[in-house]
mmCIF file of C-alpha atoms in Angstrom:
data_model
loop_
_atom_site.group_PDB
_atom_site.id
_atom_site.type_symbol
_atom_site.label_atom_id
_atom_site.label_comp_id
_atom_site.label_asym_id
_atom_site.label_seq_id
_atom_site.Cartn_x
_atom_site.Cartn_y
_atom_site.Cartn_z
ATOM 1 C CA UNK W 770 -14.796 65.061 142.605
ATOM 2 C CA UNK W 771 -12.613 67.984 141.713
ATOM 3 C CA UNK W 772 -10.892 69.890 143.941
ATOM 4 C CA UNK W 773 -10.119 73.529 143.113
ATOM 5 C CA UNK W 774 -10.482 75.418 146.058
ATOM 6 C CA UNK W 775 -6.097 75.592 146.021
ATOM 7 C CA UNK W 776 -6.248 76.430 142.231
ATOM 8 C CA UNK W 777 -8.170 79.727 143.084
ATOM 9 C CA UNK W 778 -6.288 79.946 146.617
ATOM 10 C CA UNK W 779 -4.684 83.682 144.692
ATOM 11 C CA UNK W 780 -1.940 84.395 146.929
ATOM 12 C CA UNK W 781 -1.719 87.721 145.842
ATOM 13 C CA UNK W 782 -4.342 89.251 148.162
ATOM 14 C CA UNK W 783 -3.129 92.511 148.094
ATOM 15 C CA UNK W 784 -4.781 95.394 149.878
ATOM 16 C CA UNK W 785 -5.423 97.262 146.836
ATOM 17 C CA UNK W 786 -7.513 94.191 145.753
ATOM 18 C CA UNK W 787 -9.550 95.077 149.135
ATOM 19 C CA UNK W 788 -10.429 99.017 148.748
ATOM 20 C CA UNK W 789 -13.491 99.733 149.391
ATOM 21 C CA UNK W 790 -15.812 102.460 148.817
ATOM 22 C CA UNK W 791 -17.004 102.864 152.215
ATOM 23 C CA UNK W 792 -16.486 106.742 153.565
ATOM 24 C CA UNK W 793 -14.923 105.670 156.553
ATOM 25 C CA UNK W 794 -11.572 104.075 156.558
ATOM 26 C CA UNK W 795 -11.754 102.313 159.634
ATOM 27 C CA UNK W 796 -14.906 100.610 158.779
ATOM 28 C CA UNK W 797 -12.999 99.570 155.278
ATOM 29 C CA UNK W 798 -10.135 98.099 157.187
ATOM 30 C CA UNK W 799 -12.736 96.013 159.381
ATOM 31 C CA UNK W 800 -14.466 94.931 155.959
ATOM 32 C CA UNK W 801 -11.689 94.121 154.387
ATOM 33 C CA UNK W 802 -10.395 91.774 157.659
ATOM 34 C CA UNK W 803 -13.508 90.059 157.761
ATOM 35 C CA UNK W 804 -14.021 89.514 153.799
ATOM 36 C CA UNK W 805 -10.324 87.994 154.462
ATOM 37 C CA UNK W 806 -11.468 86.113 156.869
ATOM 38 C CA UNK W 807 -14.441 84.235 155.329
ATOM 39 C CA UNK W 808 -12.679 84.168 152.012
ATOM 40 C CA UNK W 809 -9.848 81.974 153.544
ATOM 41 C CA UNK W 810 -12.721 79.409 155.261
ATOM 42 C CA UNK W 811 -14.323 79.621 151.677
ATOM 43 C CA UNK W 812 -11.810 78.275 150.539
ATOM 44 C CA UNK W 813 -10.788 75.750 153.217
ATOM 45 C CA UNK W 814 -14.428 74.439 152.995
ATOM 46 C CA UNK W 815 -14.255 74.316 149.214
ATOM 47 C CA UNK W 816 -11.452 71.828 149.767
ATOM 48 C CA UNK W 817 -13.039 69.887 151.905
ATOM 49 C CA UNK W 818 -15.908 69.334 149.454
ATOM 50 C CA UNK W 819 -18.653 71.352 151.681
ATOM 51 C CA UNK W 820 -19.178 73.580 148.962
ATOM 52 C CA UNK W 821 -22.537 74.796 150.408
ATOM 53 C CA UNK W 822 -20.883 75.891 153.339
ATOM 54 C CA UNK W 823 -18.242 77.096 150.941
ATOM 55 C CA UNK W 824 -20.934 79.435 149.323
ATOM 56 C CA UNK W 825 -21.912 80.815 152.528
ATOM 57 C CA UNK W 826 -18.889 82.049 153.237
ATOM 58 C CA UNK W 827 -17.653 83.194 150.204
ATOM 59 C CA UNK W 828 -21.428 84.954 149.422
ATOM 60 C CA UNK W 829 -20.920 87.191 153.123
ATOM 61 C CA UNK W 830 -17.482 88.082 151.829
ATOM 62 C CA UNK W 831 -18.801 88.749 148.443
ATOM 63 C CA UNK W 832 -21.129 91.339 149.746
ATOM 64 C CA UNK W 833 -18.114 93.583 151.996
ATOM 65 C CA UNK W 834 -15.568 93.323 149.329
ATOM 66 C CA UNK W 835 -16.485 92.027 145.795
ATOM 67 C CA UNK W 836 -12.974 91.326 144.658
ATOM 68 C CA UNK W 837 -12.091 88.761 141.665
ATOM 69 C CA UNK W 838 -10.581 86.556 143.611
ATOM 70 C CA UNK W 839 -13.818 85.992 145.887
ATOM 71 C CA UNK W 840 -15.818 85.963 142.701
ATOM 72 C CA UNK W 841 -13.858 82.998 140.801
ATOM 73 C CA UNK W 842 -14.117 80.763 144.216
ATOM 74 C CA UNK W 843 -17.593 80.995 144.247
ATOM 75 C CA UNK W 844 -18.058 80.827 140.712
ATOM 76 C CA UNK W 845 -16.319 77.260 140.927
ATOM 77 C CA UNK W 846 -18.330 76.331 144.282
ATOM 78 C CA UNK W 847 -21.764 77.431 142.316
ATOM 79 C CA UNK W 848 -20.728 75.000 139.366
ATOM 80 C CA UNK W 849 -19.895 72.312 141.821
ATOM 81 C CA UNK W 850 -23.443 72.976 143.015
ATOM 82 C CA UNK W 851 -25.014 73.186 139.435
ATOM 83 C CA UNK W 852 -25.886 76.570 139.365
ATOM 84 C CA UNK W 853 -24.722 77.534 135.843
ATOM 85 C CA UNK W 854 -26.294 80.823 135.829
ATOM 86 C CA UNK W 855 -24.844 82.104 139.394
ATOM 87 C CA UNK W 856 -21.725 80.860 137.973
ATOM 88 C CA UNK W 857 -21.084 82.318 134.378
ATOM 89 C CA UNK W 858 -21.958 85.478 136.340
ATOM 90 C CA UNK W 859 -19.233 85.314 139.139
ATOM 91 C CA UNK W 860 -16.743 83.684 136.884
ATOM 92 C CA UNK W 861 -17.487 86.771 134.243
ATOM 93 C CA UNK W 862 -16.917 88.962 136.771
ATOM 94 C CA UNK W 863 -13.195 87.219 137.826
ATOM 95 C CA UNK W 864 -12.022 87.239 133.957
ATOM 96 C CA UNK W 865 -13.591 91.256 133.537
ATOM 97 C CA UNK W 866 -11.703 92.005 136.762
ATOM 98 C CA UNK W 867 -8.653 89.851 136.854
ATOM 99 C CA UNK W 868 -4.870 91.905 137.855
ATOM 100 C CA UNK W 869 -2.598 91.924 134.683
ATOM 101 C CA UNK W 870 -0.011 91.283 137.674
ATOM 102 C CA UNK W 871 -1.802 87.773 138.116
ATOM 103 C CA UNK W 872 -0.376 84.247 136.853
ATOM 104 C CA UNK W 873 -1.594 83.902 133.259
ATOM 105 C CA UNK W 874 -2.151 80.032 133.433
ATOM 106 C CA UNK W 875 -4.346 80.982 136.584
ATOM 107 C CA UNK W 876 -6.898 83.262 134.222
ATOM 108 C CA UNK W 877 -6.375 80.475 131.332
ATOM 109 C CA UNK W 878 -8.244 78.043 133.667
ATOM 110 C CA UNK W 879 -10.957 80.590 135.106
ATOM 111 C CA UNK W 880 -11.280 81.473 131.227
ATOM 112 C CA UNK W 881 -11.824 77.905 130.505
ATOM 113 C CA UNK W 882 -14.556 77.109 133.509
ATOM 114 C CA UNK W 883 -16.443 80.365 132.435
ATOM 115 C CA UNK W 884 -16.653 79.165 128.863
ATOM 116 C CA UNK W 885 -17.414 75.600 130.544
ATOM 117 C CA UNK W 886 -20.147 77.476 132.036
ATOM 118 C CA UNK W 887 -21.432 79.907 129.521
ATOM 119 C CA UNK W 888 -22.329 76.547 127.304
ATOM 120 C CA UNK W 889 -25.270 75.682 129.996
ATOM 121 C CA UNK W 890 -27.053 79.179 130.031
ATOM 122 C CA UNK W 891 -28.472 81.489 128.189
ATOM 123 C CA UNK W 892 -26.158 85.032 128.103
ATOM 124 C CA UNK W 893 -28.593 88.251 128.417
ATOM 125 C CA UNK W 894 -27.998 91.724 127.736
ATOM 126 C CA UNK W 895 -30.809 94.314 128.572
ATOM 127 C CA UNK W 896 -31.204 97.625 127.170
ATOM 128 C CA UNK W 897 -33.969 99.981 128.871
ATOM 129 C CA UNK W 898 -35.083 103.488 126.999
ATOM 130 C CA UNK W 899 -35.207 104.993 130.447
ATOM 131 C CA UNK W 900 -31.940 105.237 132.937
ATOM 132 C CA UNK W 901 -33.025 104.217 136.115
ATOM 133 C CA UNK W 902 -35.723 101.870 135.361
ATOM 134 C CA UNK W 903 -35.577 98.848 137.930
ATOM 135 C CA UNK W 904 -34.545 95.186 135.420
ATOM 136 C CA UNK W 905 -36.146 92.295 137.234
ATOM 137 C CA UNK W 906 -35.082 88.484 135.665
ATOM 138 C CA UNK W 907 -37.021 85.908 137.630
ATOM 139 C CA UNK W 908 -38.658 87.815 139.733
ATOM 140 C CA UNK W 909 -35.375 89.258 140.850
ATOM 141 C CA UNK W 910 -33.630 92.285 140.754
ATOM 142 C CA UNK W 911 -30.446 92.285 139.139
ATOM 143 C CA UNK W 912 -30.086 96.403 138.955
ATOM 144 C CA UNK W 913 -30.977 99.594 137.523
ATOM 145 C CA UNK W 914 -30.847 100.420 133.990
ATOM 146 C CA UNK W 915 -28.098 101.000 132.027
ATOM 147 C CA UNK W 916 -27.348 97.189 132.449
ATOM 148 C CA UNK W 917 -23.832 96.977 131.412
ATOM 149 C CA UNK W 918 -23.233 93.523 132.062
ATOM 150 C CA UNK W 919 -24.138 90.695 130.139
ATOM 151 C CA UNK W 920 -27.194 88.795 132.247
ATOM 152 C CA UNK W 921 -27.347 84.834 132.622
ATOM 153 C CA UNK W 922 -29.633 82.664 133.003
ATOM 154 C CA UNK W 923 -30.268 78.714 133.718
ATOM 155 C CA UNK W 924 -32.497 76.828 130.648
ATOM 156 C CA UNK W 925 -36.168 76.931 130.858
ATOM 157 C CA UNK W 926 -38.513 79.433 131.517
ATOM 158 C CA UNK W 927 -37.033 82.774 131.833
ATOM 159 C CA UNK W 928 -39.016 86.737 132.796
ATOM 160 C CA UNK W 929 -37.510 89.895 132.153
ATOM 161 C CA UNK W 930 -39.975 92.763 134.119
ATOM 162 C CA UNK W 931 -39.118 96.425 133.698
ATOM 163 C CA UNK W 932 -40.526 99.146 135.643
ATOM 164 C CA UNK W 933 -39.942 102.754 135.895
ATOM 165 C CA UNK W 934 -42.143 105.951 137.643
ATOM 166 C CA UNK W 935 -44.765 107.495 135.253
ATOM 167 C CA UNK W 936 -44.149 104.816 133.000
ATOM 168 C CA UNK W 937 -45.671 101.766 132.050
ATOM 169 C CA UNK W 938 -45.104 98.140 133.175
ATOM 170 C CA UNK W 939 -42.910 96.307 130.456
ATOM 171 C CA UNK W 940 -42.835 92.364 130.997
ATOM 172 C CA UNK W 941 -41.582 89.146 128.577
ATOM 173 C CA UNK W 942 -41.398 85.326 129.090
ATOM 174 C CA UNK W 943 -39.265 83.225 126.933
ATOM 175 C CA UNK W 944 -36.965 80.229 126.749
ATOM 176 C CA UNK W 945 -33.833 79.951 127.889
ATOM 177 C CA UNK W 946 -31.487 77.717 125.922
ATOM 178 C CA UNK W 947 -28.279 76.576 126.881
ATOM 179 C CA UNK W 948 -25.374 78.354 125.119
ATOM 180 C CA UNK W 949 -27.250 81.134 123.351
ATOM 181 C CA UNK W 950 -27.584 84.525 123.620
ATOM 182 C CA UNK W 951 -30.379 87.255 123.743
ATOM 183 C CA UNK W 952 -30.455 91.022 123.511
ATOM 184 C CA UNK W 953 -33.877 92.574 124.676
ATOM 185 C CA UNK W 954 -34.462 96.065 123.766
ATOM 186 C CA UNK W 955 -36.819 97.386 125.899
ATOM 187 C CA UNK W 956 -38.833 100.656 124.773
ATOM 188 C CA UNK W 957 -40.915 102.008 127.981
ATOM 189 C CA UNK W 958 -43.853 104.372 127.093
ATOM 190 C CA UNK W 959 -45.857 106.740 129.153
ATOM 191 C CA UNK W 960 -49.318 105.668 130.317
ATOM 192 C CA UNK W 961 -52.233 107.595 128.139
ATOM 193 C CA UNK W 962 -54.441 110.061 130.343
ATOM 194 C CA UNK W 963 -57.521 108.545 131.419
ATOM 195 C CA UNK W 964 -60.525 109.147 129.132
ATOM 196 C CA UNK W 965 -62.388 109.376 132.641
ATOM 197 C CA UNK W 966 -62.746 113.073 131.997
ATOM 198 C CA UNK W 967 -63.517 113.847 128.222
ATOM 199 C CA UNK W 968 -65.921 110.741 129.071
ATOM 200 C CA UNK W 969 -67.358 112.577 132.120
ATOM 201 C CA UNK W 970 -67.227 116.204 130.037
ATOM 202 C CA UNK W 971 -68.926 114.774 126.999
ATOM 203 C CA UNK W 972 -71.493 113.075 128.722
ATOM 204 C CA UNK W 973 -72.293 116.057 130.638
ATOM 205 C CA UNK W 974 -72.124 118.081 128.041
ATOM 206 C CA UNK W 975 -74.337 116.221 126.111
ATOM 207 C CA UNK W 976 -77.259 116.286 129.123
ATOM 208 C CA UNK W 977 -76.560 119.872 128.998
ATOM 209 C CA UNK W 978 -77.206 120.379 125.602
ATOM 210 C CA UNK W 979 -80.079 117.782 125.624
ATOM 211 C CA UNK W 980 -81.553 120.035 128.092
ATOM 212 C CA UNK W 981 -80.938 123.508 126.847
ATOM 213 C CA UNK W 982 -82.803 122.304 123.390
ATOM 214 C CA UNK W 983 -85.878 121.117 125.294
ATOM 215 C CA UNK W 984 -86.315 124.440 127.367
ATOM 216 C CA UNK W 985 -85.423 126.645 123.774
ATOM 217 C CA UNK W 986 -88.048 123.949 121.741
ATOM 218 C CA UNK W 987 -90.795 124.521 124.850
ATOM 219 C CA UNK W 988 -89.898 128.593 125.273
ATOM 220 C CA UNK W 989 -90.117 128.712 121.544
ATOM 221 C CA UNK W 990 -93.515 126.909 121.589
ATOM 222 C CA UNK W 991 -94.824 129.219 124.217
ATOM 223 C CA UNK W 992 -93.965 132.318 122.075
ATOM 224 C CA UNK W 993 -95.657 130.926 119.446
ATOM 225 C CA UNK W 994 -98.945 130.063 121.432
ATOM 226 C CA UNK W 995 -98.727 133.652 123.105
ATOM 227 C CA UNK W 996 -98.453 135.282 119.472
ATOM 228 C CA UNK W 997 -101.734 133.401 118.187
ATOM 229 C CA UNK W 998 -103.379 134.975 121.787
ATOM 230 C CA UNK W 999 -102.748 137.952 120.589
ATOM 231 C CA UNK W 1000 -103.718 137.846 117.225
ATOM 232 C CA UNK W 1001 -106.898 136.350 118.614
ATOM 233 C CA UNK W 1002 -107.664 138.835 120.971
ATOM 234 C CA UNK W 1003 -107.040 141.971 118.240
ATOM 235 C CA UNK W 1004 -108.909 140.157 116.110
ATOM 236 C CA UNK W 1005 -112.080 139.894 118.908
ATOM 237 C CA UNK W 1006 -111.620 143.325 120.409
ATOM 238 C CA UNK W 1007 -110.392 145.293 117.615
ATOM 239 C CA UNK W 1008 -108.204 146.947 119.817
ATOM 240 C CA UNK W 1009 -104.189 146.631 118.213
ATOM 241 C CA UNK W 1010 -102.823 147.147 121.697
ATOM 242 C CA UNK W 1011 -104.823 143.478 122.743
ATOM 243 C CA UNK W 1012 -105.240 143.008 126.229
ATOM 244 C CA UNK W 1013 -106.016 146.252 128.080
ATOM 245 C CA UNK W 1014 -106.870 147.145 131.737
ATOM 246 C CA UNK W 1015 -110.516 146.508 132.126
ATOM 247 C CA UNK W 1016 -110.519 143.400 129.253
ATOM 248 C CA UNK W 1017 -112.146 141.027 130.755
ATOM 249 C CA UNK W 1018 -111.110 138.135 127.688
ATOM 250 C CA UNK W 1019 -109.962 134.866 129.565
ATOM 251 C CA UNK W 1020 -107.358 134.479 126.571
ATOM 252 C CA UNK W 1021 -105.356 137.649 128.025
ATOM 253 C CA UNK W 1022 -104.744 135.571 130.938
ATOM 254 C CA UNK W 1023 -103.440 132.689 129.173
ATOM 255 C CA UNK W 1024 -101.767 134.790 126.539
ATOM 256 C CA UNK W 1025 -99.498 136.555 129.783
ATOM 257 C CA UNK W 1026 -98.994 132.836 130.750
ATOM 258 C CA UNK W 1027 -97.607 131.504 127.679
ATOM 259 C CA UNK W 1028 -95.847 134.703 127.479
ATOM 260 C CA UNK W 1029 -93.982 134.673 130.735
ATOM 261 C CA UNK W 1030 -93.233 130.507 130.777
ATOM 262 C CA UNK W 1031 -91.372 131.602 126.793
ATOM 263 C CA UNK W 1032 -89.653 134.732 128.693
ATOM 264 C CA UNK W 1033 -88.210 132.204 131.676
ATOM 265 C CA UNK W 1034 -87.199 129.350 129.687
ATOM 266 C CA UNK W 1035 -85.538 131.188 127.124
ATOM 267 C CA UNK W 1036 -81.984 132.236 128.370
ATOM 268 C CA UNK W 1037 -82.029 129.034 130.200
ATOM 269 C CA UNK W 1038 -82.109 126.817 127.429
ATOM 270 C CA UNK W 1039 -79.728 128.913 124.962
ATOM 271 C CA UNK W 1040 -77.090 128.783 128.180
ATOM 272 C CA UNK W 1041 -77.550 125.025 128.572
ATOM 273 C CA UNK W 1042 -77.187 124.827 124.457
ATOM 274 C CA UNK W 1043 -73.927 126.962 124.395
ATOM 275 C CA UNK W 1044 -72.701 125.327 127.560
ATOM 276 C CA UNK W 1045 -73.279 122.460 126.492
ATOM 277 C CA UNK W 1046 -72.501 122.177 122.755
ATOM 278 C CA UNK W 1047 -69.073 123.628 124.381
ATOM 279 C CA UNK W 1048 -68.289 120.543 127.046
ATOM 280 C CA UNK W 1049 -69.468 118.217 124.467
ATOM 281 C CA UNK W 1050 -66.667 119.395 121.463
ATOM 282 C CA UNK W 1051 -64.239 119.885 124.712
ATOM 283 C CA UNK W 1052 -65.070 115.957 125.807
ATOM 284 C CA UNK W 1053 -64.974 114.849 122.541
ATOM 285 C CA UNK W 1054 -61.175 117.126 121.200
ATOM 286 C CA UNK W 1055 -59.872 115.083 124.778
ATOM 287 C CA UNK W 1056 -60.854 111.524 123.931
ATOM 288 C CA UNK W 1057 -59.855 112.138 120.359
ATOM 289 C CA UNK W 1058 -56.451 113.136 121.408
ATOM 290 C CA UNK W 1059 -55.965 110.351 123.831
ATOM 291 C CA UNK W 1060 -57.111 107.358 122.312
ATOM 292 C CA UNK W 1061 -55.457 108.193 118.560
ATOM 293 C CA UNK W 1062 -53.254 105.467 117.908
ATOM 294 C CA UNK W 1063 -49.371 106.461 118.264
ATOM 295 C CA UNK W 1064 -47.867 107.336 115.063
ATOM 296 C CA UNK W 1065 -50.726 108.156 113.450
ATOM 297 C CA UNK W 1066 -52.401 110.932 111.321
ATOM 298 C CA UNK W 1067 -53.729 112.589 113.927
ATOM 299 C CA UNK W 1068 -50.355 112.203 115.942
ATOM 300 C CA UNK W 1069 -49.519 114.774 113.176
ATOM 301 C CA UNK W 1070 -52.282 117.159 113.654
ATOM 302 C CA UNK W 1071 -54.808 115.304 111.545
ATOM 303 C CA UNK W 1072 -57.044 113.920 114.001
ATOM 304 C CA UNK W 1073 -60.341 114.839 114.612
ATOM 305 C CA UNK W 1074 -60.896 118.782 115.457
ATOM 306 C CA UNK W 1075 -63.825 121.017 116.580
ATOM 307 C CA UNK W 1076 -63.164 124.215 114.947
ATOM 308 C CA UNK W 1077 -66.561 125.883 115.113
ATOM 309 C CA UNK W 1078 -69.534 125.459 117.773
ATOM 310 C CA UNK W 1079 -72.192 127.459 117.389
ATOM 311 C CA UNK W 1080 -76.954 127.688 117.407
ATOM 312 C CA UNK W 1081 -78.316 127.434 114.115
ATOM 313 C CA UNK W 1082 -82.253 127.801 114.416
ATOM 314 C CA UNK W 1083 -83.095 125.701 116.788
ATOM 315 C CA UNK W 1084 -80.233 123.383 116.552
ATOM 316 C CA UNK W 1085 -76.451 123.238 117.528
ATOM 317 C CA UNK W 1086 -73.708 123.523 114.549
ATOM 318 C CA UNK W 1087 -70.317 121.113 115.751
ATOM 319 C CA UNK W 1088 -68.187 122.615 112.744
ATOM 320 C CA UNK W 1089 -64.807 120.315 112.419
ATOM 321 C CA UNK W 1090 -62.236 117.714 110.703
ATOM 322 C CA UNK W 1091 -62.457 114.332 110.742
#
């Protein structure tokens, strides 16, 4: 079994190696005692060959002070306790972060174990369209976008899982191999609107307009029953005016029936037409615009468009592009 904990033993532990970012300076004195602290039985356990206790220690002192000395010892415990991708990414950060004051056959050998490492993972950079979006690999976080670090990650199975507020979900699976590298380029995108609404407009719209032909079609057919009356009624009295006070013709009463149902259904059912015919193009101009393909035509003003509505006899005219 090797025994390294020594090797990476950097005398050199000098305070400015132990600044912290914490506002208060007492509390970064205390940090920086107790990182001290665990880092020396890090390494003490390290060269003993408890590397698991090792990693305890050296992972609390890790999170008060992340200095490069605290990151090469535990990049060398995680390799003694095969956990490549752990490792590349302490040992990475040791090399990135090591003093130019420091022994250059000491970096030669962390150099050397990180390429050792880098051989059994897969190195992963991640690039996310949207600063801030949350990175997940493995179901863990590893920060907020922009990564600038590379990523690594053990062979097999690997996720990457992007999220971001008001956008959409971003997600891949792939395999890791040992010694290779990925970039993934992740482009997050909006969510569409719901069509709930043009759906819900159009639909009404189309009731509406459903409705507003029936009452014009029945008013219409009233007026025209109330007109024969009348031309039934001049023709039997001879009178022009028709029904006058003291006509006793039963038609006069159905001609003032069939002449008042025409009067009441009329405005109704041209309302419910214009209303209608309106929602309808309104429903319709929505869904068009939200489920059009990205990059399309009618991403360039090409889509479908309603550019007229209007009554045409006793229809509805939809005027528009297509």
């Amino acid at each position: 079994m090797r025994r390294w904990g020594r090797l990476l033993a950097i005398s050199s532990l000098s305070a400015a190696l132990w600044v912290s970012s914490s506002a208060s300076a007492e509390e970064t004195k205390s940090n920086a005692a107790t990182a001290k602290e665990l880092y020396d039985q890090g390494v003490d356990l390290t060269e003993k060959g408890q590397f698991e206790e090792a990693e305890a220690r050296f992972r609390k002192a890790w999170e008060l002070q992340k200095g490069f000395d605290i990151a090469a010892n535990l990049g060398v415990v995680e390799m003694q306790l095969e956990k490549p991708a752990e490792a590349a990414f302490y040992l990475s950060f040791a090399v990135a972060n090591y003093p130019a004051s420091g022994k250059q056959d000491k970096r030669e050998w962390l150099e050397a174990r990180l390429a050792e490492v880098r051989a059994k993972v897969t190195a992963l950079r991640v690039e996310v369209s949207v600063p801030g979006a949350e990175v997940r690999v493995n179901g863990k976080p590893v920060g907020k976008a922009p990564i600038g670090e590379e990523l690594f990650v053990a062979e097999g199975d690997c996720s990457v899982e992007v999220t971001a507020p008001e956008h959409e979900p971003w997600a891949l699976t792939f395999k890791a191999a040992a010694g290779a590298a990925r970039k993934v380029q992740v482009d997050l995108v909006k969510p569409r609107p719901t069509v709930l609404p043009g759906a819900v407009g159009a639909g009404v719209g189309l009731a509406g307009l459903a409705a507003g032909v029936a009452l014009y079609l029945v008013s219409t057919s009233k007026y025209d029953e109330a007109s024969a009356l009348h031309d039934e009624i001049v023709h039997d009295t001879g009178n022009p005016r028709g029904c006058v006070a003291g006509n006793a013709n039963p038609k006069c009463e159905a001609l003032k029936s069939a002449a008042e149902t025409s009067d009441a259904l009329f405005a109704p059912g041209v309302a419910l037409m214009v209303a209608g015919a309106a929602l309808t193009a309104a429903g319709g101009a929505y869904l068009g615009v939200v489920l059009r393909p990205t990059g399309s035509p009618a991403a360039a003003g090409k889509g479908p468009r309603v550019t007229r509505v209007g009554i045409s006899g006793t229809g509805v005219l939809l005027q528009g592009s297509f």
